[in-house]
């Protein structure tokens, strides 16, 4: 009888852990842990592992997960010849980039970074933007920190993969907005069904700090929700769904949400957080803050309120 009770207790404990684990939590089944990736490395011949580091040279100098392909966060995830450079690339360019990483239509893609999943959120969002099968795309929760807790990195270069044959779709217009849309919907018409979110740090939103920009401040009407606050700083794992709900509590789920940041990564993290919470209409600003700031003639608000006195009437 005692053995039976012990077994029952073990099963209950296991089920409890599964229910509490972010990898199994409702709305975030795209998050996986190091054990899951280890198993896939051994059993999944269609696996493609992608690494996106803040400083890309660390792929070589610090190391990477064995078999991981290097993703260069600017040249691979933006339109290099556009102004600003972090506008989304064309379908053709991104498709060729994916093929060079060995991605096929049936590939299981697992991606990780060293930046609280902000960098891979951009890549994840681009895959959805261009119509990849997102049931096959996973993010390693905790990134390099999650992996190196019980595993090692290697400095041995990953052999160039065999050219892939992935075929993408044209960009989904329901996932993207241009600065003109924001000007019309938020600044000029103040549409009640639109919420504009600035995902940058507070000091950049207020204009106290000017970084990666010409001017400080934010787009009139934007509220500030710092997407990186939704990730635990030390472990770089996602906070609970309850904590994310609290972060975004002022945004009704029936609203359309536009997001921007300074280079396209933090807004992508915010987009993915909202998506995990069940928000249905969430859109990236193509080009982000530089598209607005760099125009030099568009209105900018400084301070911690969405609108200043010029927009109070």
mmCIF file of C-alpha atoms in Angstrom:
data_model
loop_
_atom_site.group_PDB
_atom_site.id
_atom_site.type_symbol
_atom_site.label_atom_id
_atom_site.label_comp_id
_atom_site.label_asym_id
_atom_site.label_seq_id
_atom_site.Cartn_x
_atom_site.Cartn_y
_atom_site.Cartn_z
ATOM 1 C CA UNK A 1 0.000 0.000 0.000
ATOM 2 C CA UNK A 2 2.831 2.362 0.859
ATOM 3 C CA UNK A 3 4.485 1.699 -2.530
ATOM 4 C CA UNK A 4 1.170 2.365 -4.265
ATOM 5 C CA UNK A 5 0.768 5.711 -2.481
ATOM 6 C CA UNK A 6 4.323 6.668 -3.373
ATOM 7 C CA UNK A 7 3.638 5.960 -7.029
ATOM 8 C CA UNK A 8 0.422 7.985 -6.911
ATOM 9 C CA UNK A 9 2.310 10.862 -5.279
ATOM 10 C CA UNK A 10 4.980 10.713 -7.977
ATOM 11 C CA UNK A 11 2.378 10.872 -10.721
ATOM 12 C CA UNK A 12 0.629 13.824 -9.050
ATOM 13 C CA UNK A 13 3.969 15.635 -8.666
ATOM 14 C CA UNK A 14 4.872 15.031 -12.297
ATOM 15 C CA UNK A 15 1.508 16.297 -13.501
ATOM 16 C CA UNK A 16 1.863 19.367 -11.290
ATOM 17 C CA UNK A 17 5.271 20.161 -12.735
ATOM 18 C CA UNK A 18 3.961 19.754 -16.265
ATOM 19 C CA UNK A 19 1.051 22.078 -15.560
ATOM 20 C CA UNK A 20 3.339 24.704 -14.037
ATOM 21 C CA UNK A 21 6.093 24.491 -16.630
ATOM 22 C CA UNK A 22 6.119 27.386 -19.149
ATOM 23 C CA UNK A 23 6.815 24.902 -21.932
ATOM 24 C CA UNK A 24 3.353 23.357 -21.426
ATOM 25 C CA UNK A 25 1.453 26.454 -20.369
ATOM 26 C CA UNK A 26 -1.594 27.380 -22.409
ATOM 27 C CA UNK A 27 -0.754 29.827 -25.181
ATOM 28 C CA UNK A 28 2.993 29.308 -25.022
ATOM 29 C CA UNK A 29 3.580 25.871 -26.459
ATOM 30 C CA UNK A 30 6.250 27.425 -28.684
ATOM 31 C CA UNK A 31 8.554 27.584 -25.640
ATOM 32 C CA UNK A 32 10.742 24.534 -25.063
ATOM 33 C CA UNK A 33 13.494 23.669 -22.605
ATOM 34 C CA UNK A 34 16.982 22.213 -22.938
ATOM 35 C CA UNK A 35 15.805 18.653 -22.318
ATOM 36 C CA UNK A 36 13.316 18.904 -25.175
ATOM 37 C CA UNK A 37 16.007 20.223 -27.509
ATOM 38 C CA UNK A 38 18.450 17.490 -26.464
ATOM 39 C CA UNK A 39 15.883 14.858 -27.351
ATOM 40 C CA UNK A 40 15.147 16.485 -30.698
ATOM 41 C CA UNK A 41 18.843 16.674 -31.557
ATOM 42 C CA UNK A 42 19.010 12.904 -31.183
ATOM 43 C CA UNK A 43 15.772 11.967 -32.950
ATOM 44 C CA UNK A 44 14.648 14.641 -35.411
ATOM 45 C CA UNK A 45 16.442 14.557 -38.750
ATOM 46 C CA UNK A 46 14.476 17.630 -39.895
ATOM 47 C CA UNK A 47 15.719 19.796 -37.023
ATOM 48 C CA UNK A 48 17.287 23.200 -37.759
ATOM 49 C CA UNK A 49 18.831 25.068 -34.807
ATOM 50 C CA UNK A 50 19.349 28.822 -35.166
ATOM 51 C CA UNK A 51 21.365 31.072 -32.858
ATOM 52 C CA UNK A 52 20.872 34.853 -32.716
ATOM 53 C CA UNK A 53 23.334 36.651 -30.441
ATOM 54 C CA UNK A 54 23.367 40.332 -29.491
ATOM 55 C CA UNK A 55 27.060 40.372 -30.404
ATOM 56 C CA UNK A 56 27.189 37.858 -33.267
ATOM 57 C CA UNK A 57 30.929 37.205 -32.987
ATOM 58 C CA UNK A 58 30.256 35.346 -29.723
ATOM 59 C CA UNK A 59 28.953 32.481 -31.833
ATOM 60 C CA UNK A 60 32.668 31.856 -32.472
ATOM 61 C CA UNK A 61 34.389 33.274 -29.382
ATOM 62 C CA UNK A 62 32.028 32.060 -26.643
ATOM 63 C CA UNK A 63 30.465 29.154 -28.487
ATOM 64 C CA UNK A 64 27.129 27.845 -29.684
ATOM 65 C CA UNK A 65 24.961 24.768 -29.354
ATOM 66 C CA UNK A 66 26.434 21.998 -31.468
ATOM 67 C CA UNK A 67 24.843 22.082 -34.910
ATOM 68 C CA UNK A 68 23.456 25.618 -34.555
ATOM 69 C CA UNK A 69 23.555 27.943 -37.560
ATOM 70 C CA UNK A 70 24.552 31.541 -36.923
ATOM 71 C CA UNK A 71 21.933 34.241 -37.533
ATOM 72 C CA UNK A 72 23.278 37.789 -37.803
ATOM 73 C CA UNK A 73 20.593 39.888 -36.189
ATOM 74 C CA UNK A 74 20.793 42.914 -38.452
ATOM 75 C CA UNK A 75 21.898 41.653 -41.866
ATOM 76 C CA UNK A 76 19.685 38.555 -41.746
ATOM 77 C CA UNK A 77 16.578 40.049 -40.149
ATOM 78 C CA UNK A 78 16.225 43.389 -41.887
ATOM 79 C CA UNK A 79 16.208 45.049 -45.284
ATOM 80 C CA UNK A 80 19.867 45.993 -45.541
ATOM 81 C CA UNK A 81 19.372 48.548 -48.329
ATOM 82 C CA UNK A 82 16.333 50.292 -46.875
ATOM 83 C CA UNK A 83 16.178 53.301 -44.600
ATOM 84 C CA UNK A 84 15.810 52.381 -41.817
ATOM 85 C CA UNK A 85 17.615 49.088 -42.262
ATOM 86 C CA UNK A 86 15.275 47.188 -39.925
ATOM 87 C CA UNK A 87 12.305 47.339 -42.208
ATOM 88 C CA UNK A 88 11.184 43.827 -43.050
ATOM 89 C CA UNK A 89 13.057 42.217 -45.942
ATOM 90 C CA UNK A 90 11.265 41.079 -49.052
ATOM 91 C CA UNK A 91 9.775 37.603 -49.205
ATOM 92 C CA UNK A 92 12.410 36.624 -51.761
ATOM 93 C CA UNK A 93 15.329 37.807 -49.647
ATOM 94 C CA UNK A 94 14.095 36.173 -46.454
ATOM 95 C CA UNK A 95 13.258 32.978 -48.301
ATOM 96 C CA UNK A 96 16.808 32.783 -49.671
ATOM 97 C CA UNK A 97 18.222 33.459 -46.199
ATOM 98 C CA UNK A 98 16.184 30.605 -44.743
ATOM 99 C CA UNK A 99 17.285 28.291 -47.522
ATOM 100 C CA UNK A 100 20.920 29.136 -46.804
ATOM 101 C CA UNK A 101 20.285 27.944 -43.234
ATOM 102 C CA UNK A 102 19.006 24.620 -44.571
ATOM 103 C CA UNK A 103 15.315 25.277 -43.895
ATOM 104 C CA UNK A 104 12.747 23.216 -45.789
ATOM 105 C CA UNK A 105 8.961 23.432 -45.641
ATOM 106 C CA UNK A 106 8.871 20.530 -43.168
ATOM 107 C CA UNK A 107 11.798 21.632 -40.988
ATOM 108 C CA UNK A 108 11.408 21.878 -37.231
ATOM 109 C CA UNK A 109 13.066 25.184 -36.343
ATOM 110 C CA UNK A 110 14.391 25.763 -32.840
ATOM 111 C CA UNK A 111 15.897 29.165 -32.144
ATOM 112 C CA UNK A 112 17.659 30.685 -29.169
ATOM 113 C CA UNK A 113 19.476 33.885 -28.218
ATOM 114 C CA UNK A 114 21.336 35.491 -25.329
ATOM 115 C CA UNK A 115 18.922 38.417 -24.993
ATOM 116 C CA UNK A 116 15.829 37.255 -23.100
ATOM 117 C CA UNK A 117 14.224 35.931 -26.334
ATOM 118 C CA UNK A 118 13.874 39.451 -27.781
ATOM 119 C CA UNK A 119 16.100 38.632 -30.754
ATOM 120 C CA UNK A 120 14.471 35.325 -31.618
ATOM 121 C CA UNK A 121 11.039 36.917 -31.244
ATOM 122 C CA UNK A 122 11.884 39.014 -34.298
ATOM 123 C CA UNK A 123 12.791 35.882 -36.253
ATOM 124 C CA UNK A 124 9.702 34.058 -34.974
ATOM 125 C CA UNK A 125 7.512 36.989 -35.990
ATOM 126 C CA UNK A 126 9.054 37.126 -39.462
ATOM 127 C CA UNK A 127 8.372 33.433 -39.995
ATOM 128 C CA UNK A 128 4.716 34.024 -39.135
ATOM 129 C CA UNK A 129 4.621 37.188 -41.242
ATOM 130 C CA UNK A 130 5.696 35.214 -44.301
ATOM 131 C CA UNK A 131 3.451 32.211 -43.702
ATOM 132 C CA UNK A 132 5.730 29.471 -42.353
ATOM 133 C CA UNK A 133 4.037 26.586 -40.504
ATOM 134 C CA UNK A 134 4.383 27.941 -36.958
ATOM 135 C CA UNK A 135 3.538 24.586 -35.372
ATOM 136 C CA UNK A 136 7.082 23.635 -36.370
ATOM 137 C CA UNK A 137 8.800 26.669 -34.797
ATOM 138 C CA UNK A 138 10.048 26.634 -31.195
ATOM 139 C CA UNK A 139 11.989 28.988 -28.929
ATOM 140 C CA UNK A 140 14.454 27.748 -26.315
ATOM 141 C CA UNK A 141 13.250 29.391 -23.097
ATOM 142 C CA UNK A 142 16.252 30.782 -21.240
ATOM 143 C CA UNK A 143 18.416 30.770 -24.355
ATOM 144 C CA UNK A 144 22.123 30.261 -23.804
ATOM 145 C CA UNK A 145 21.669 30.421 -20.035
ATOM 146 C CA UNK A 146 19.022 27.710 -20.097
ATOM 147 C CA UNK A 147 21.225 25.505 -22.235
ATOM 148 C CA UNK A 148 24.515 25.916 -20.358
ATOM 149 C CA UNK A 149 22.985 24.988 -17.014
ATOM 150 C CA UNK A 150 23.578 21.314 -17.866
ATOM 151 C CA UNK A 151 25.087 21.397 -21.349
ATOM 152 C CA UNK A 152 28.151 22.795 -23.060
ATOM 153 C CA UNK A 153 28.675 25.074 -26.026
ATOM 154 C CA UNK A 154 31.109 24.362 -28.814
ATOM 155 C CA UNK A 155 33.380 26.681 -30.795
ATOM 156 C CA UNK A 156 33.598 24.227 -33.677
ATOM 157 C CA UNK A 157 31.957 25.816 -36.722
ATOM 158 C CA UNK A 158 28.771 24.159 -37.890
ATOM 159 C CA UNK A 159 29.303 22.791 -41.411
ATOM 160 C CA UNK A 160 27.407 24.723 -44.061
ATOM 161 C CA UNK A 161 23.966 23.087 -44.280
ATOM 162 C CA UNK A 162 22.566 21.674 -47.480
ATOM 163 C CA UNK A 163 20.570 24.342 -49.308
ATOM 164 C CA UNK A 164 16.961 24.238 -48.188
ATOM 165 C CA UNK A 165 13.857 24.481 -50.362
ATOM 166 C CA UNK A 166 11.444 26.410 -48.145
ATOM 167 C CA UNK A 167 8.765 28.417 -49.955
ATOM 168 C CA UNK A 168 7.242 31.423 -48.220
ATOM 169 C CA UNK A 169 4.062 33.411 -48.802
ATOM 170 C CA UNK A 170 3.737 37.139 -49.352
ATOM 171 C CA UNK A 171 3.825 39.158 -46.133
ATOM 172 C CA UNK A 172 0.520 39.085 -44.266
ATOM 173 C CA UNK A 173 -0.748 42.702 -44.249
ATOM 174 C CA UNK A 174 -2.740 41.974 -41.080
ATOM 175 C CA UNK A 175 0.508 41.627 -39.100
ATOM 176 C CA UNK A 176 2.203 44.865 -40.120
ATOM 177 C CA UNK A 177 1.594 48.619 -40.147
ATOM 178 C CA UNK A 178 3.506 51.514 -41.694
ATOM 179 C CA UNK A 179 4.134 54.876 -40.062
ATOM 180 C CA UNK A 180 1.345 56.333 -42.209
ATOM 181 C CA UNK A 181 -1.153 53.942 -40.625
ATOM 182 C CA UNK A 182 -0.102 55.029 -37.161
ATOM 183 C CA UNK A 183 -0.275 58.703 -38.075
ATOM 184 C CA UNK A 184 -3.778 58.287 -39.489
ATOM 185 C CA UNK A 185 -5.206 55.898 -36.892
ATOM 186 C CA UNK A 186 -3.604 57.161 -33.680
ATOM 187 C CA UNK A 187 -2.356 60.725 -34.186
ATOM 188 C CA UNK A 188 -4.964 62.138 -36.566
ATOM 189 C CA UNK A 189 -8.128 60.118 -35.992
ATOM 190 C CA UNK A 190 -7.554 58.648 -32.525
ATOM 191 C CA UNK A 191 -9.430 55.491 -33.349
ATOM 192 C CA UNK A 192 -10.795 53.990 -30.151
ATOM 193 C CA UNK A 193 -10.180 50.424 -31.296
ATOM 194 C CA UNK A 194 -6.411 51.011 -31.714
ATOM 195 C CA UNK A 195 -3.821 50.845 -28.919
ATOM 196 C CA UNK A 196 -0.258 51.917 -29.737
ATOM 197 C CA UNK A 197 2.464 50.357 -27.555
ATOM 198 C CA UNK A 198 6.041 51.569 -27.235
ATOM 199 C CA UNK A 199 8.011 48.520 -26.042
ATOM 200 C CA UNK A 200 11.245 50.395 -25.293
ATOM 201 C CA UNK A 201 12.695 51.220 -21.849
ATOM 202 C CA UNK A 202 10.922 54.037 -19.996
ATOM 203 C CA UNK A 203 13.831 56.485 -20.279
ATOM 204 C CA UNK A 204 13.775 56.202 -24.058
ATOM 205 C CA UNK A 205 9.984 56.602 -24.118
ATOM 206 C CA UNK A 206 10.123 59.784 -22.045
ATOM 207 C CA UNK A 207 13.050 61.219 -23.994
ATOM 208 C CA UNK A 208 15.327 61.326 -20.972
ATOM 209 C CA UNK A 209 17.735 59.056 -22.844
ATOM 210 C CA UNK A 210 18.439 59.275 -26.556
ATOM 211 C CA UNK A 211 19.877 55.983 -27.756
ATOM 212 C CA UNK A 212 19.806 54.474 -31.246
ATOM 213 C CA UNK A 213 17.888 57.589 -32.303
ATOM 214 C CA UNK A 214 18.157 61.181 -33.460
ATOM 215 C CA UNK A 215 15.478 62.467 -31.090
ATOM 216 C CA UNK A 216 14.106 61.391 -27.744
ATOM 217 C CA UNK A 217 10.486 60.747 -26.878
ATOM 218 C CA UNK A 218 7.640 58.721 -28.339
ATOM 219 C CA UNK A 219 4.914 58.730 -30.955
ATOM 220 C CA UNK A 220 1.890 60.732 -29.776
ATOM 221 C CA UNK A 221 -0.679 58.414 -28.221
ATOM 222 C CA UNK A 222 1.717 55.573 -27.422
ATOM 223 C CA UNK A 223 1.638 53.915 -24.018
ATOM 224 C CA UNK A 224 4.826 52.416 -22.624
ATOM 225 C CA UNK A 225 4.943 48.717 -21.761
ATOM 226 C CA UNK A 226 8.520 47.448 -21.543
ATOM 227 C CA UNK A 227 8.464 44.008 -23.136
ATOM 228 C CA UNK A 228 11.698 42.907 -21.461
ATOM 229 C CA UNK A 229 9.927 43.237 -18.100
ATOM 230 C CA UNK A 230 8.088 40.053 -19.085
ATOM 231 C CA UNK A 231 11.296 38.018 -18.881
ATOM 232 C CA UNK A 232 13.143 37.079 -15.689
ATOM 233 C CA UNK A 233 16.471 38.865 -15.905
ATOM 234 C CA UNK A 234 18.785 36.296 -14.359
ATOM 235 C CA UNK A 235 17.434 33.112 -15.946
ATOM 236 C CA UNK A 236 16.129 34.852 -19.113
ATOM 237 C CA UNK A 237 13.002 32.698 -18.940
ATOM 238 C CA UNK A 238 9.491 33.979 -19.515
ATOM 239 C CA UNK A 239 7.492 35.141 -16.536
ATOM 240 C CA UNK A 240 4.187 33.446 -15.796
ATOM 241 C CA UNK A 241 1.053 34.093 -17.792
ATOM 242 C CA UNK A 242 -0.402 35.818 -14.723
ATOM 243 C CA UNK A 243 2.528 38.246 -14.614
ATOM 244 C CA UNK A 244 2.192 38.979 -18.324
ATOM 245 C CA UNK A 245 -1.557 39.541 -17.896
ATOM 246 C CA UNK A 246 -0.737 42.114 -15.222
ATOM 247 C CA UNK A 247 1.748 43.853 -17.540
ATOM 248 C CA UNK A 248 -0.832 44.249 -20.297
ATOM 249 C CA UNK A 249 -3.924 44.664 -18.098
ATOM 250 C CA UNK A 250 -4.773 48.095 -19.537
ATOM 251 C CA UNK A 251 -5.175 46.727 -23.068
ATOM 252 C CA UNK A 252 -8.558 45.084 -23.732
ATOM 253 C CA UNK A 253 -8.247 41.911 -25.761
ATOM 254 C CA UNK A 254 -10.740 43.101 -28.361
ATOM 255 C CA UNK A 255 -8.500 46.021 -29.377
ATOM 256 C CA UNK A 256 -6.084 46.159 -32.302
ATOM 257 C CA UNK A 257 -2.547 46.633 -30.973
ATOM 258 C CA UNK A 258 0.255 48.367 -32.885
ATOM 259 C CA UNK A 259 3.767 47.906 -31.448
ATOM 260 C CA UNK A 260 7.096 49.571 -32.072
ATOM 261 C CA UNK A 261 10.562 49.786 -30.548
ATOM 262 C CA UNK A 262 13.928 51.127 -31.664
ATOM 263 C CA UNK A 263 15.132 48.264 -33.879
ATOM 264 C CA UNK A 264 12.374 45.690 -34.225
ATOM 265 C CA UNK A 265 13.307 43.216 -31.494
ATOM 266 C CA UNK A 266 11.540 44.406 -28.342
ATOM 267 C CA UNK A 267 8.320 45.066 -30.236
ATOM 268 C CA UNK A 268 8.505 41.489 -31.516
ATOM 269 C CA UNK A 269 8.848 40.223 -27.961
ATOM 270 C CA UNK A 270 5.810 42.299 -26.989
ATOM 271 C CA UNK A 271 3.909 40.911 -29.972
ATOM 272 C CA UNK A 272 4.722 37.356 -28.946
ATOM 273 C CA UNK A 273 3.769 38.020 -25.315
ATOM 274 C CA UNK A 274 0.388 39.418 -26.373
ATOM 275 C CA UNK A 275 -0.110 36.520 -28.766
ATOM 276 C CA UNK A 276 0.534 34.068 -25.922
ATOM 277 C CA UNK A 277 -2.149 35.822 -23.868
ATOM 278 C CA UNK A 278 -4.784 35.390 -26.536
ATOM 279 C CA UNK A 279 -4.775 38.816 -28.212
ATOM 280 C CA UNK A 280 -5.940 38.354 -31.806
ATOM 281 C CA UNK A 281 -5.017 41.516 -33.734
ATOM 282 C CA UNK A 282 -1.423 42.537 -33.042
ATOM 283 C CA UNK A 283 0.726 44.336 -35.614
ATOM 284 C CA UNK A 284 4.380 45.319 -35.966
ATOM 285 C CA UNK A 285 5.376 48.815 -37.044
ATOM 286 C CA UNK A 286 7.587 48.286 -40.082
ATOM 287 C CA UNK A 287 10.887 50.030 -39.395
ATOM 288 C CA UNK A 288 10.023 50.931 -35.811
ATOM 289 C CA UNK A 289 11.031 54.160 -34.095
ATOM 290 C CA UNK A 290 13.706 55.095 -36.678
ATOM 291 C CA UNK A 291 11.008 55.292 -39.369
ATOM 292 C CA UNK A 292 9.194 57.937 -37.295
ATOM 293 C CA UNK A 293 12.152 59.644 -35.654
ATOM 294 C CA UNK A 294 14.233 59.774 -38.826
ATOM 295 C CA UNK A 295 11.561 61.644 -40.769
ATOM 296 C CA UNK A 296 12.426 64.691 -38.597
ATOM 297 C CA UNK A 297 9.048 66.326 -39.283
ATOM 298 C CA UNK A 298 6.620 63.958 -37.561
ATOM 299 C CA UNK A 299 5.346 64.985 -34.096
ATOM 300 C CA UNK A 300 7.057 63.590 -31.013
ATOM 301 C CA UNK A 301 5.932 63.670 -27.381
ATOM 302 C CA UNK A 302 8.353 63.800 -24.461
ATOM 303 C CA UNK A 303 7.469 62.853 -20.919
ATOM 304 C CA UNK A 304 5.655 59.913 -19.351
ATOM 305 C CA UNK A 305 2.173 60.585 -20.778
ATOM 306 C CA UNK A 306 0.871 59.399 -24.176
ATOM 307 C CA UNK A 307 0.001 62.957 -25.228
ATOM 308 C CA UNK A 308 1.419 66.341 -24.253
ATOM 309 C CA UNK A 309 -0.329 69.739 -24.187
ATOM 310 C CA UNK A 310 -0.151 70.114 -27.967
ATOM 311 C CA UNK A 311 -2.470 67.122 -28.275
ATOM 312 C CA UNK A 312 -4.713 67.791 -25.270
ATOM 313 C CA UNK A 313 -7.594 69.354 -27.221
#
